[in-house]
Amino acid sequence: MLELVTSPEAWIAFATLTALELVLGIDNVIFISILVDKLPPQRREFARKLGLFLAMFMRIGLLFLLSWLVGLTAPLLTIPFVNQEISGRDSILILGGVFLLWKSTMEIHQLVEGEEGHASSKVRATFGAVILQIIIIDLVFSLDSIITAVGMVKEVAVMVAAVIVSVALMMMFARVIGNFVSAHPTIKMLALSFLFVVGVALIAEGFDNSVPKGYIYFAMAFSVIVEMLNIRARRKTAQPVHLRSAYVDQAK
């Protein structure tokens, strides 16, 4: 252990892996934020922290099951006519992608429906159902990030430390991200569209057609920047109207 603490290579690997875990955890934080928004306000923070804790323990648990992860890459079946081999990892990615497509589509539908649809969805959402959905998607995102981590770092201790630090950093900003997404419907729509694209990418990766996530993150970041400019422009446009209405009320 002392050799790892004094090793520059270990610190470089730790910093690189922590940054990677943060990037790969963005979609997880967004998904958790959207799910807990369906709960009563007094339970959202607990559900958010519980979801991130589950993600951390799931990733650490997978790190100690490296032999099982290696076994997941072995072919389980072959799709006839196209000669496509499907492994355990591929099946998890495909099912997780389908789940993301279904969930993001349903959330977009409820968001477009308006207040009535949004309220009815909150009635159906229970704490247990939200946590179950978080566990399902945590498994998919954890599997993807841990397999990537195993290919980068050989020391399990470094990987565990990187996972713990990255989750701690995500917890610091998860509430801010969640409140911001909840307060701005257009940002929430962008986030749901992002999750839909991630679902498509997971399905493609499950069929051995990898889509570089850098392209997805760049497109999403660009869209968020444009929407932030739109929000700022709307505030500037709404402010004079508010002042004029206040002036009219005083004149009356």
Short mmCIF file of C-alpha atoms in Angstrom, two decimals:
data_model
loop_
_atom_site.label_atom_id
_atom_site.label_comp_id
_atom_site.label_asym_id
_atom_site.label_seq_id
_atom_site.Cartn_x
_atom_site.Cartn_y
_atom_site.Cartn_z
CA MET A 1 0.00 0.00 0.00
CA LEU A 2 2.88 2.37 0.82
CA GLU A 3 4.30 1.75 -2.65
CA LEU A 4 1.03 2.96 -4.19
CA VAL A 5 1.00 6.14 -2.07
CA THR A 6 4.54 7.04 -3.11
CA SER A 7 4.15 6.00 -6.75
CA PRO A 8 3.66 8.86 -9.27
CA GLU A 9 2.17 6.38 -11.75
CA ALA A 10 -0.48 5.38 -9.20
CA TRP A 11 -1.43 9.03 -8.58
CA ILE A 12 -1.66 9.71 -12.32
CA ALA A 13 -3.84 6.62 -12.75
CA PHE A 14 -5.98 7.72 -9.78
CA ALA A 15 -6.51 11.24 -11.18
CA THR A 16 -7.26 9.93 -14.68
CA LEU A 17 -9.69 7.30 -13.44
CA THR A 18 -11.45 9.76 -11.10
CA ALA A 19 -12.00 12.15 -14.01
CA LEU A 20 -13.26 9.26 -16.15
CA GLU A 21 -15.68 8.14 -13.43
CA LEU A 22 -16.99 11.70 -13.12
CA VAL A 23 -17.61 11.93 -16.87
CA LEU A 24 -19.25 8.52 -17.01
CA GLY A 25 -21.32 9.41 -13.92
CA ILE A 26 -22.92 12.51 -15.44
CA ASP A 27 -25.68 10.53 -17.13
CA ASN A 28 -26.27 8.63 -13.89
CA VAL A 29 -26.67 11.87 -11.90
CA ILE A 30 -29.09 13.26 -14.52
CA PHE A 31 -31.15 10.07 -14.50
CA ILE A 32 -31.33 10.04 -10.68
CA SER A 33 -32.30 13.73 -10.65
CA ILE A 34 -35.20 13.11 -13.04
CA LEU A 35 -36.42 10.10 -11.08
CA VAL A 36 -36.32 11.70 -7.61
CA ASP A 37 -38.17 14.73 -8.99
CA LYS A 38 -41.26 12.48 -9.03
CA LEU A 39 -41.10 12.08 -5.24
CA PRO A 40 -42.36 14.51 -2.57
CA PRO A 41 -39.82 17.31 -1.94
CA GLN A 42 -39.00 16.11 1.59
CA ARG A 43 -37.85 12.70 0.29
CA ARG A 44 -35.87 13.77 -2.78
CA GLU A 45 -32.56 14.50 -1.07
CA PHE A 46 -32.54 11.15 0.75
CA ALA A 47 -33.42 9.29 -2.46
CA ARG A 48 -30.70 11.17 -4.37
CA LYS A 49 -28.01 10.30 -1.81
CA LEU A 50 -29.22 6.72 -1.54
CA GLY A 51 -29.06 6.35 -5.32
CA LEU A 52 -25.48 7.61 -5.45
CA PHE A 53 -24.48 5.40 -2.51
CA LEU A 54 -25.95 2.40 -4.32
CA ALA A 55 -23.97 3.34 -7.41
CA MET A 56 -20.76 3.55 -5.37
CA PHE A 57 -21.24 0.22 -3.59
CA MET A 58 -22.28 -1.47 -6.81
CA ARG A 59 -19.12 -0.29 -8.57
CA ILE A 60 -16.90 -1.29 -5.66
CA GLY A 61 -18.60 -4.68 -5.52
CA LEU A 62 -18.01 -5.19 -9.23
CA LEU A 63 -14.33 -4.34 -8.75
CA PHE A 64 -13.99 -7.34 -6.44
CA LEU A 65 -15.73 -9.55 -9.02
CA LEU A 66 -13.23 -9.01 -11.81
CA SER A 67 -13.24 -12.70 -12.75
CA TRP A 68 -17.02 -12.51 -13.18
CA LEU A 69 -16.66 -9.39 -15.33
CA VAL A 70 -14.11 -11.15 -17.53
CA GLY A 71 -16.51 -14.06 -17.88
CA LEU A 72 -19.26 -11.68 -19.05
CA THR A 73 -17.28 -10.97 -22.21
CA ALA A 74 -17.50 -14.61 -23.33
CA PRO A 75 -20.16 -15.29 -26.02
CA LEU A 76 -23.44 -16.68 -24.68
CA LEU A 77 -25.33 -17.05 -27.93
CA THR A 78 -25.05 -16.30 -31.62
CA ILE A 79 -27.79 -14.58 -33.59
CA PRO A 80 -28.42 -16.62 -36.76
CA PHE A 81 -28.21 -15.17 -40.28
CA VAL A 82 -26.05 -12.23 -39.13
CA ASN A 83 -23.51 -14.32 -37.16
CA GLN A 84 -23.66 -11.83 -34.25
CA GLU A 85 -22.27 -13.11 -30.95
CA ILE A 86 -23.94 -11.81 -27.76
CA SER A 87 -22.11 -11.98 -24.43
CA GLY A 88 -23.46 -11.41 -20.91
CA ARG A 89 -22.11 -7.86 -20.96
CA ASP A 90 -23.75 -7.24 -24.35
CA SER A 91 -27.13 -8.46 -23.10
CA ILE A 92 -26.94 -6.19 -20.03
CA LEU A 93 -26.04 -3.20 -22.19
CA ILE A 94 -28.85 -3.96 -24.66
CA LEU A 95 -31.47 -4.42 -21.93
CA GLY A 96 -30.23 -1.30 -20.15
CA GLY A 97 -30.41 0.67 -23.39
CA VAL A 98 -33.96 -0.52 -24.02
CA PHE A 99 -34.89 0.46 -20.45
CA LEU A 100 -33.44 3.96 -21.01
CA LEU A 101 -35.34 4.33 -24.29
CA TRP A 102 -38.60 3.31 -22.64
CA LYS A 103 -38.09 5.45 -19.53
CA SER A 104 -36.96 8.60 -21.36
CA THR A 105 -39.82 8.27 -23.86
CA MET A 106 -42.38 7.94 -21.06
CA GLU A 107 -40.91 10.93 -19.19
CA ILE A 108 -40.93 13.07 -22.35
CA HIS A 109 -44.55 12.07 -22.97
CA GLN A 110 -45.53 13.09 -19.41
CA LEU A 111 -43.57 16.35 -19.70
CA VAL A 112 -45.30 17.26 -22.96
CA GLU A 113 -48.72 16.33 -21.53
CA GLY A 114 -48.49 19.25 -19.11
CA GLU A 115 -49.44 19.62 -15.48
CA GLU A 116 -52.14 16.95 -15.51
CA GLY A 117 -49.83 14.27 -16.87
CA HIS A 118 -47.01 15.38 -14.59
CA ALA A 119 -49.24 15.22 -11.52
CA SER A 120 -50.61 11.80 -12.42
CA SER A 121 -47.08 10.45 -12.83
CA LYS A 122 -46.17 11.67 -9.34
CA VAL A 123 -49.12 9.79 -7.87
CA ARG A 124 -47.93 6.52 -9.40
CA ALA A 125 -44.29 7.03 -8.34
CA THR A 126 -43.46 5.43 -5.00
CA PHE A 127 -40.16 5.58 -3.14
CA GLY A 128 -39.55 1.86 -3.68
CA ALA A 129 -40.29 2.06 -7.41
CA VAL A 130 -37.90 4.99 -7.85
CA ILE A 131 -35.10 3.22 -5.94
CA LEU A 132 -35.67 0.03 -8.00
CA GLN A 133 -35.29 1.98 -11.24
CA ILE A 134 -32.14 3.64 -9.88
CA ILE A 135 -30.68 0.21 -9.04
CA ILE A 136 -31.41 -1.07 -12.57
CA ILE A 137 -29.72 1.82 -14.31
CA ASP A 138 -26.87 1.90 -11.74
CA LEU A 139 -26.04 -1.66 -12.76
CA VAL A 140 -25.84 -0.71 -16.44
CA PHE A 141 -23.75 2.42 -15.92
CA SER A 142 -21.55 0.74 -13.29
CA LEU A 143 -20.81 -2.21 -15.56
CA ASP A 144 -19.79 0.07 -18.40
CA SER A 145 -17.53 2.30 -16.29
CA ILE A 146 -15.88 -0.53 -14.34
CA ILE A 147 -15.01 -2.48 -17.49
CA THR A 148 -13.43 0.71 -18.81
CA ALA A 149 -11.56 1.20 -15.51
CA VAL A 150 -10.22 -2.36 -15.52
CA GLY A 151 -8.67 -1.70 -18.91
CA MET A 152 -6.88 1.40 -17.59
CA VAL A 153 -5.70 0.51 -14.07
CA LYS A 154 -4.39 -2.77 -12.69
CA GLU A 155 -4.49 -2.01 -8.96
CA VAL A 156 -7.89 -2.58 -7.34
CA ALA A 157 -7.05 -0.19 -4.47
CA VAL A 158 -6.55 2.68 -6.93
CA MET A 159 -9.85 1.88 -8.65
CA VAL A 160 -11.77 1.76 -5.34
CA ALA A 161 -10.27 5.10 -4.24
CA ALA A 162 -11.17 6.70 -7.57
CA VAL A 163 -14.76 5.44 -7.36
CA ILE A 164 -15.21 6.73 -3.77
CA VAL A 165 -13.78 10.18 -4.57
CA SER A 166 -15.78 10.53 -7.80
CA VAL A 167 -19.06 9.62 -6.05
CA ALA A 168 -18.26 12.05 -3.22
CA LEU A 169 -17.74 14.82 -5.79
CA MET A 170 -20.98 13.87 -7.55
CA MET A 171 -22.84 14.09 -4.23
CA MET A 172 -21.57 17.63 -3.77
CA PHE A 173 -23.13 18.77 -7.04
CA ALA A 174 -26.05 16.33 -7.42
CA ARG A 175 -28.51 18.52 -5.52
CA VAL A 176 -27.58 21.63 -7.51
CA ILE A 177 -27.91 19.73 -10.79
CA GLY A 178 -31.20 18.18 -9.68
CA ASN A 179 -32.73 21.50 -8.60
CA PHE A 180 -31.61 23.17 -11.81
CA VAL A 181 -33.05 20.41 -14.00
CA SER A 182 -36.30 20.44 -12.02
CA ALA A 183 -36.67 24.23 -12.24
CA HIS A 184 -36.13 24.44 -16.01
CA PRO A 185 -38.43 22.22 -18.14
CA THR A 186 -36.39 22.88 -21.29
CA ILE A 187 -33.21 21.63 -19.58
CA LYS A 188 -35.15 18.59 -18.37
CA MET A 189 -36.26 17.92 -21.96
CA LEU A 190 -32.64 18.15 -23.11
CA ALA A 191 -31.58 15.77 -20.33
CA LEU A 192 -34.26 13.26 -21.34
CA SER A 193 -33.18 13.53 -24.98
CA PHE A 194 -29.61 12.95 -23.84
CA LEU A 195 -30.67 9.81 -21.95
CA PHE A 196 -32.50 8.61 -25.06
CA VAL A 197 -29.31 8.99 -27.10
CA VAL A 198 -27.31 7.20 -24.39
CA GLY A 199 -29.83 4.34 -24.59
CA VAL A 200 -29.32 4.09 -28.35
CA ALA A 201 -25.53 4.12 -27.82
CA LEU A 202 -25.79 1.30 -25.23
CA ILE A 203 -27.82 -0.85 -27.61
CA ALA A 204 -25.35 -0.17 -30.44
CA GLU A 205 -22.44 -1.08 -28.15
CA GLY A 206 -24.23 -4.27 -27.16
CA PHE A 207 -24.21 -5.22 -30.85
CA ASP A 208 -20.48 -4.35 -31.15
CA ASN A 209 -21.07 -1.00 -32.84
CA SER A 210 -19.36 1.38 -30.46
CA VAL A 211 -20.39 5.05 -30.53
CA PRO A 212 -17.71 7.34 -29.03
CA LYS A 213 -19.31 8.99 -25.99
CA GLY A 214 -17.21 12.09 -26.56
CA TYR A 215 -19.46 13.00 -29.51
CA ILE A 216 -22.57 12.54 -27.36
CA TYR A 217 -21.20 14.62 -24.49
CA PHE A 218 -20.05 17.37 -26.86
CA ALA A 219 -23.49 17.56 -28.51
CA MET A 220 -25.19 17.67 -25.12
CA ALA A 221 -22.81 20.31 -23.76
CA PHE A 222 -23.35 22.46 -26.85
CA SER A 223 -27.13 22.14 -26.51
CA VAL A 224 -27.00 23.06 -22.80
CA ILE A 225 -24.85 26.14 -23.55
CA VAL A 226 -27.34 27.28 -26.21
CA GLU A 227 -30.25 26.73 -23.80
CA MET A 228 -28.45 28.64 -21.03
CA LEU A 229 -28.15 31.59 -23.44
CA ASN A 230 -31.87 31.24 -24.22
CA ILE A 231 -32.73 31.25 -20.49
CA ARG A 232 -30.64 34.37 -19.97
CA ALA A 233 -32.28 36.06 -22.98
CA ARG A 234 -35.77 35.19 -21.68
CA ARG A 235 -34.95 36.68 -18.28
CA LYS A 236 -33.79 39.92 -19.88
CA THR A 237 -36.95 40.05 -22.00
CA ALA A 238 -39.24 39.30 -19.05
CA GLN A 239 -37.68 41.87 -16.69
CA PRO A 240 -38.92 45.03 -18.48
CA VAL A 241 -42.39 43.52 -18.73
CA HIS A 242 -42.37 42.88 -14.98
CA LEU A 243 -41.22 46.44 -14.26
CA ARG A 244 -43.87 47.90 -16.54
CA SER A 245 -46.62 45.89 -14.86
CA ALA A 246 -45.41 47.03 -11.45
CA TYR A 247 -45.41 50.65 -12.65
CA VAL A 248 -48.98 50.30 -13.95
CA ASP A 249 -50.11 48.83 -10.62
CA GLN A 250 -48.59 51.74 -8.72
CA ALA A 251 -50.26 54.25 -11.07
CA LYS A 252 -53.64 52.67 -10.36
#
